mmCIF file of C-alpha atoms and ligand atoms in Angstrom:
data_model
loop_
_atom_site.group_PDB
_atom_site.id
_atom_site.type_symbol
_atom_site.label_atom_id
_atom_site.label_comp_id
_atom_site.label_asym_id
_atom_site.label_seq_id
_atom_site.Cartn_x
_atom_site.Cartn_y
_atom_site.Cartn_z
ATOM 1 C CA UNK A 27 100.030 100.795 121.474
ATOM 2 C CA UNK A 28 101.546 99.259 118.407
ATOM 3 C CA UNK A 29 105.598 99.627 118.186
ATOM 4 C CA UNK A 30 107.326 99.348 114.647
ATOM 5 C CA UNK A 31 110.759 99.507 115.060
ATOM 6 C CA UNK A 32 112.856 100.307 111.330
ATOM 7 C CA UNK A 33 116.452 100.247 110.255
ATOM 8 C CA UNK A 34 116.618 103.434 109.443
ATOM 9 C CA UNK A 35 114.927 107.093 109.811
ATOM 10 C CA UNK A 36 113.744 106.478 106.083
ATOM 11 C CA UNK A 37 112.241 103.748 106.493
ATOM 12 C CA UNK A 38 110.608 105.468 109.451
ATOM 13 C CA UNK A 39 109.355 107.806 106.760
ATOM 14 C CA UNK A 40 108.350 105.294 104.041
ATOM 15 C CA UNK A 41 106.671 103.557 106.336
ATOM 16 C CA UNK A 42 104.668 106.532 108.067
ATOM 17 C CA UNK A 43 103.215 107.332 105.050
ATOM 18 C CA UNK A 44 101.097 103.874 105.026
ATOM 19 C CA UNK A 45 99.648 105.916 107.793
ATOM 20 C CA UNK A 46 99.096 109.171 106.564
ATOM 21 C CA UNK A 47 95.077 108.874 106.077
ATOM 22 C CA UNK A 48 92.835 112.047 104.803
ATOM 23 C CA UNK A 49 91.332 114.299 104.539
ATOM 24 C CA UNK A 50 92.339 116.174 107.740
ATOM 25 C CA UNK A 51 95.491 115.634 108.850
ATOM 26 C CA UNK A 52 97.275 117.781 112.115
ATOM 27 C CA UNK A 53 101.210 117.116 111.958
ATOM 28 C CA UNK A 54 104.000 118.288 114.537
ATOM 29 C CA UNK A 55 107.182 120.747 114.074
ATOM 30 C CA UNK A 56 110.786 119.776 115.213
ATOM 31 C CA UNK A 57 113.613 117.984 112.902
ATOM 32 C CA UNK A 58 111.772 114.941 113.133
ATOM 33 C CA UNK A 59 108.925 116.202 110.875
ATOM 34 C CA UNK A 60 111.373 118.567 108.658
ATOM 35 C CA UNK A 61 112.833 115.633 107.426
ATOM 36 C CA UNK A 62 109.381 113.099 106.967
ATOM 37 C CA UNK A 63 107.591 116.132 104.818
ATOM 38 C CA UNK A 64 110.630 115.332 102.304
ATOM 39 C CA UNK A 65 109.611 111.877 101.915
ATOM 40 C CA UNK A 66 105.674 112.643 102.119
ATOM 41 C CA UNK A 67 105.925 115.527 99.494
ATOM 42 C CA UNK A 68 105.936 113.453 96.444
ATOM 43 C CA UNK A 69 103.148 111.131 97.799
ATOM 44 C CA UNK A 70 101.348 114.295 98.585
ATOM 45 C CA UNK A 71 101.970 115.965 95.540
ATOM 46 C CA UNK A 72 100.582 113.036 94.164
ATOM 47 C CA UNK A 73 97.123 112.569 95.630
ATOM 48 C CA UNK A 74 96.513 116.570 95.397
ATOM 49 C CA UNK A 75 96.931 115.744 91.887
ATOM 50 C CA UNK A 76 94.277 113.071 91.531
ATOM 51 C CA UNK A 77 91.792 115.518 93.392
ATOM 52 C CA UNK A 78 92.327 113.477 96.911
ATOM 53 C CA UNK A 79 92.175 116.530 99.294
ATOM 54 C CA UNK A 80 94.415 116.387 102.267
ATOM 55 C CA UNK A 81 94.153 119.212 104.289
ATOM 56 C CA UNK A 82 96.857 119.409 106.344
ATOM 57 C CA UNK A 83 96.769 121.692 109.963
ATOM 58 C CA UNK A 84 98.971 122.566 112.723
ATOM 59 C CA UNK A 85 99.277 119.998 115.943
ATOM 60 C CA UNK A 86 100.952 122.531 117.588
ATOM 61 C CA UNK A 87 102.912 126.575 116.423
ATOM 62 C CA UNK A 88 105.242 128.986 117.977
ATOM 63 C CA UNK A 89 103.685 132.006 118.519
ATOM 64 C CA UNK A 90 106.606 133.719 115.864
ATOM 65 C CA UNK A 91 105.844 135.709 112.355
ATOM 66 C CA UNK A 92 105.397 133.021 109.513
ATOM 67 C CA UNK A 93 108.327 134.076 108.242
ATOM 68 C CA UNK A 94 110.204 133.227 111.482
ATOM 69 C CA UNK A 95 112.516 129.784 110.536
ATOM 70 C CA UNK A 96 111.200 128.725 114.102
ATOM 71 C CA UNK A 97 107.438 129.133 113.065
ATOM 72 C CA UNK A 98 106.358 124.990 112.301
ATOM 73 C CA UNK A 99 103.568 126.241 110.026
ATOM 74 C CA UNK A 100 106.615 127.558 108.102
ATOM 75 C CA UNK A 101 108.404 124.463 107.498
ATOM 76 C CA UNK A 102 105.026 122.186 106.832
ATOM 77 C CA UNK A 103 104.758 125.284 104.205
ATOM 78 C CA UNK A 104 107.802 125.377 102.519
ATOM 79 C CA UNK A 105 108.568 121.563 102.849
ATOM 80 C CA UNK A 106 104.827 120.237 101.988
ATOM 81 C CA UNK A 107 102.472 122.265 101.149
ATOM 82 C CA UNK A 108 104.044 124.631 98.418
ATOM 83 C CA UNK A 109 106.108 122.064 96.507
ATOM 84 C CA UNK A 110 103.127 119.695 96.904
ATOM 85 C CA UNK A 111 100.696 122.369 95.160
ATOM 86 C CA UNK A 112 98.661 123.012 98.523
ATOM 87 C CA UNK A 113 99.552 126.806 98.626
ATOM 88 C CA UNK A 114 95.752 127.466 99.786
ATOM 89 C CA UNK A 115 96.700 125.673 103.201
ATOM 90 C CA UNK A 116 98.919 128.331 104.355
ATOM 91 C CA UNK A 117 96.218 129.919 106.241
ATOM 92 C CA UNK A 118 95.854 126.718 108.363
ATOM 93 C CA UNK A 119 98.016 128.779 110.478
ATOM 94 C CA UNK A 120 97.365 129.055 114.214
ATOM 95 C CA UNK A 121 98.108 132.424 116.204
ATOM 96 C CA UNK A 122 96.254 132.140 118.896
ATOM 97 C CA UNK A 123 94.116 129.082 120.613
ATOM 98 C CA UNK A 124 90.523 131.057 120.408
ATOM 99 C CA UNK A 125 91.775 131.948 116.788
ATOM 100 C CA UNK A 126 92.881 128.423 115.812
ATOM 101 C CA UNK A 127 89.836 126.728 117.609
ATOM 102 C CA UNK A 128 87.450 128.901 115.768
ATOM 103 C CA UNK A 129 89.213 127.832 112.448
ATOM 104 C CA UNK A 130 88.827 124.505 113.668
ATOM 105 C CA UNK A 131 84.889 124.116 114.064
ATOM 106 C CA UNK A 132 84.582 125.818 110.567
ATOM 107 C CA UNK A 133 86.301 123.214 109.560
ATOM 108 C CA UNK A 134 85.072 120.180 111.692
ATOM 109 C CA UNK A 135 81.287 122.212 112.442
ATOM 110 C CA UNK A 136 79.809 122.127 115.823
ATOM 111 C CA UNK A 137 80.556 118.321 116.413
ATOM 112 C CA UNK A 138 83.512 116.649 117.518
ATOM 113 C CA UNK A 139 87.395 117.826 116.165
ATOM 114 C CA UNK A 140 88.068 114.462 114.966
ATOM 115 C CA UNK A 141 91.105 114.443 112.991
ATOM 116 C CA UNK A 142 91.546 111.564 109.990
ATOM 117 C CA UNK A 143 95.457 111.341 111.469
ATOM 118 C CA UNK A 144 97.402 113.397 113.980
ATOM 119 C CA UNK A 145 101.436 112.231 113.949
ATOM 120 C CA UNK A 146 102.979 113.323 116.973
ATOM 121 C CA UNK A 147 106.730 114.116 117.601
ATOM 122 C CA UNK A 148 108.435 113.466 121.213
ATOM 123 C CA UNK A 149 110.809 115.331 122.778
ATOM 124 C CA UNK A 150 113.633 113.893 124.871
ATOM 125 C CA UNK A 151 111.962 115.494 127.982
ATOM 126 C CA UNK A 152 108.974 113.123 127.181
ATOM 127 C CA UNK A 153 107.022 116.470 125.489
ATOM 128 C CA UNK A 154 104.905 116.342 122.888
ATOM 129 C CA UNK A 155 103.292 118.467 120.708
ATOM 130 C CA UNK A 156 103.569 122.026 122.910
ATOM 131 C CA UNK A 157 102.299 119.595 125.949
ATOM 132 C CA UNK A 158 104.920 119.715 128.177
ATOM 133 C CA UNK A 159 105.534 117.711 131.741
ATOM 134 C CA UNK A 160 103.978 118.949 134.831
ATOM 135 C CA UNK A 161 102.478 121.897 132.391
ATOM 136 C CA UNK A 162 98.650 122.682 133.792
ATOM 137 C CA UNK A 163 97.749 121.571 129.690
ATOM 138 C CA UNK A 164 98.504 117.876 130.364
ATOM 139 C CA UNK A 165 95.451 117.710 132.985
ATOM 140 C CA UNK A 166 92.920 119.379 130.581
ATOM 141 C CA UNK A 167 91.231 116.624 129.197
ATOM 142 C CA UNK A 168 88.322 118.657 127.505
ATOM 143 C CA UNK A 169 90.043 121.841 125.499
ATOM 144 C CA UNK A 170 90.432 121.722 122.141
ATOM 145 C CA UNK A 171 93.121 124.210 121.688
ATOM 146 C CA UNK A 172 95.570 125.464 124.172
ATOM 147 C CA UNK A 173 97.281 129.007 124.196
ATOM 148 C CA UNK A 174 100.535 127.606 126.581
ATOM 149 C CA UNK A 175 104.240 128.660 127.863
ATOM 150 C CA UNK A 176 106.828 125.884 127.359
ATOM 151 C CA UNK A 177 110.234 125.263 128.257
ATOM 152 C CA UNK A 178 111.500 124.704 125.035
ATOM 153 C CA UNK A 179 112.040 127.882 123.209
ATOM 154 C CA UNK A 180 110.159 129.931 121.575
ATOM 155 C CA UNK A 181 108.457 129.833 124.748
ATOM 156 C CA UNK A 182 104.964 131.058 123.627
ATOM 157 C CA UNK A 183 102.808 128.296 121.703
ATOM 158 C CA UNK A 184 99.414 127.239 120.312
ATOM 159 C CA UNK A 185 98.808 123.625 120.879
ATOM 160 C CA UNK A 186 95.940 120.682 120.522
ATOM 161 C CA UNK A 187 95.340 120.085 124.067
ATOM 162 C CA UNK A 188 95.021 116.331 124.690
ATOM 163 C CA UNK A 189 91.228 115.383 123.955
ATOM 164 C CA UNK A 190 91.648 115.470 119.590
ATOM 165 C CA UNK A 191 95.024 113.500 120.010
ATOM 166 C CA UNK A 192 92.194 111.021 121.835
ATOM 167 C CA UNK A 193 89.873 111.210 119.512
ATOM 168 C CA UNK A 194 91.665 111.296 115.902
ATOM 169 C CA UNK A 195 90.777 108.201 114.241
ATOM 170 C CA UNK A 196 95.170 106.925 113.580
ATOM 171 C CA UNK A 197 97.525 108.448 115.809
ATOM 172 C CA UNK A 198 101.238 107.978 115.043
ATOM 173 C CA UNK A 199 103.943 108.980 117.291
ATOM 174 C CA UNK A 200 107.417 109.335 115.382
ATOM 175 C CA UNK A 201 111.147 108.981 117.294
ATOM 176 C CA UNK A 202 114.464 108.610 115.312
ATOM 177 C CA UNK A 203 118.168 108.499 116.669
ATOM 178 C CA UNK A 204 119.559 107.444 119.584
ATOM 179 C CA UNK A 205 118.917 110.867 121.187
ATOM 180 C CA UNK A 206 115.231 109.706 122.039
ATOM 181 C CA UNK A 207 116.221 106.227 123.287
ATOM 182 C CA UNK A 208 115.672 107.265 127.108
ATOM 183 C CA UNK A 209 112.375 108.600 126.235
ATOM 184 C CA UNK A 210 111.340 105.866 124.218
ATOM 185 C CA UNK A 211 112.356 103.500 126.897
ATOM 186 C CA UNK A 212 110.253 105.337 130.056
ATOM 187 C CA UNK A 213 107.367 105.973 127.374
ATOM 188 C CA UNK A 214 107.249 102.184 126.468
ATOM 189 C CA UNK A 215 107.445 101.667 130.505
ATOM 190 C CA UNK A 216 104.145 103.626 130.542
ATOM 191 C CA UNK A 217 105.894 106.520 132.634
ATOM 192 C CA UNK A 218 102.423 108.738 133.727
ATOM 193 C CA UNK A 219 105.198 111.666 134.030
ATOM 194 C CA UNK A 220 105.286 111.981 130.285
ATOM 195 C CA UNK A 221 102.768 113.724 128.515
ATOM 196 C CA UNK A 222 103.653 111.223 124.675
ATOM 197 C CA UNK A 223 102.467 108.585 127.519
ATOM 198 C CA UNK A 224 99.284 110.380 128.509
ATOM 199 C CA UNK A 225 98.669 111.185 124.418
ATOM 200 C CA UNK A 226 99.429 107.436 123.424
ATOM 201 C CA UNK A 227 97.773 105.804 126.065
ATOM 202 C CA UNK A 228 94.916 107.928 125.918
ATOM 203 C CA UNK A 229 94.362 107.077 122.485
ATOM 204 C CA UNK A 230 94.213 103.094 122.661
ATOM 205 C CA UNK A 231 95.178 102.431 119.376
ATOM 206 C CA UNK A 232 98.086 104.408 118.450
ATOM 207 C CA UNK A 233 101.123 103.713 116.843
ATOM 208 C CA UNK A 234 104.538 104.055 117.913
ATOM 209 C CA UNK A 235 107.081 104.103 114.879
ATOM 210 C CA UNK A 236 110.792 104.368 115.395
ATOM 211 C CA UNK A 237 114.473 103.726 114.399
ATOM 212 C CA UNK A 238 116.454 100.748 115.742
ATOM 213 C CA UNK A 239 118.911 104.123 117.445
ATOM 214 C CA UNK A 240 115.361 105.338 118.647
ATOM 215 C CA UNK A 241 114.404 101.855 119.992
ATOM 216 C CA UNK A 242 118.135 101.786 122.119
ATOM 217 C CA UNK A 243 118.808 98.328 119.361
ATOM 218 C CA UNK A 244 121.976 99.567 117.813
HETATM 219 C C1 6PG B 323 107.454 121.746 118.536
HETATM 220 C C2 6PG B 323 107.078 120.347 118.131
HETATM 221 C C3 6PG B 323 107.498 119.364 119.183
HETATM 222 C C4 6PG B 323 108.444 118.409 118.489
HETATM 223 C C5 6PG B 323 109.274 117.648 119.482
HETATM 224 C C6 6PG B 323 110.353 116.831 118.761
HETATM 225 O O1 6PG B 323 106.749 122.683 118.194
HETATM 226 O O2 6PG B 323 108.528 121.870 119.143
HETATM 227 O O3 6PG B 323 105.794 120.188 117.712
HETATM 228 O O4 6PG B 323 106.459 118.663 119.794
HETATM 229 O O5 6PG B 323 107.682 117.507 117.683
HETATM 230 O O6 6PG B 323 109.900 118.579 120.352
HETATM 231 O O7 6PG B 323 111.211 117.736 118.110
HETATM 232 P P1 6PG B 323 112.471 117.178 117.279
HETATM 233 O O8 6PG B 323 111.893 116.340 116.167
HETATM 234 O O9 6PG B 323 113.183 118.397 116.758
HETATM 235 O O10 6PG B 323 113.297 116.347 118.249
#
């Protein structure tokens, strides 16, 4: 696992988009992510303009209406894809795991789902995506898409289940403030309990990028 530690949560931004490699890209909900689609949209805007097609899709949802401010297609929506000119990619939207998987193999065909990038968000309970600790999800190694019931509220979510985070071709795992710093510290440990361990590690080439609060340096 690579670490990049930054002085600030926009540099963490700048610098994630160095990562942010199409076509198919899966990104995570949370604050973390409201705030990096307002540094990728111009980027994004960008590249839809010069006919590079990212296709953005859900790492993990809430199962609430769209138009629920808790729903993380929602805020990819309104924060990327609409102002970046991607209005077609609103039906990337999961609402259910056989639903989302079956959008999934039209999209990647019978083969492999192997996602271009996936950029993962952590929670301070060492979560990530809807993959939660001691959850029956964090020892399926083989599902594609998991219909699961977290802790953190809204309870009810679709998420990737561990084996695309694994096989994505660039990984990056995003943590800013000093909030994270305990999780950043047992996840740089290796702590096994945390499923952004099991993701990372899994993946043997990921990227951990974070703020000096994140990295417990200020
Ligand atoms: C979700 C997210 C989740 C999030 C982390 C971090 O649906 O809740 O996908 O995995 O990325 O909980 O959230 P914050 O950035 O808000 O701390």
């Amino acid at each position: 696992m690579k670490v990049l530690v930054l002085d600030s949560p926009d540099e963490v931004g700048k610098k994630s988009l160095e990562f942010l490699r199409g076509p198919r890209i899966a990104v995570s909900g949370g604050s973390t992510f409201l705030e990096l689609f307002r540094i990728w949209m111009p980027e994004v805007k960008r590249k839809a303009a010069t006919g590079e097609g990212l296709r953005f899709f859900p790492v993990d949802e809430r199962k609430v209406p769209f138009e629920d401010p808790d729903s993380n297609w929602r805020v990819c929506y309104e924060g990327l894809l609409q102002p970046a000119g991607l209005t077609g990619q609103r039906e990337h939207r999961a609402i259910s795991a056989p639903q989302y998987a079956a959008m999934l193999e039209r999209e990647f065909g019978v083969g492999p789902v192997v996602f271009d990038s996936v950029f993962l968000g952590m929670g301070k309970d060492g979560h990530t995506a809807s993959l939660f600790p001691g959850a029956g999800a964090i020892r399926d190694r083989k599902s594609i898409v998991l219909d699961v019931i977290g802790p953190k509220p809204p309870p009810q979510r679709i998420t990737l289940g561990l084996k695309p985070l694994w096989d994505c071709k660039t990984l990056v795992a995003i943590a800013i403030g000093s909030s994270k710093a305990e999780v950043v510290r047992r996840l740089r440990e290796g702590d096994p309990e945390l499923p952004i361990t099991m993701a990372l590690a899994g993946h043997g080439n990921a990227v951990l990028l974070l703020d000096k609060a994140a990295a417990g340096a200020v």
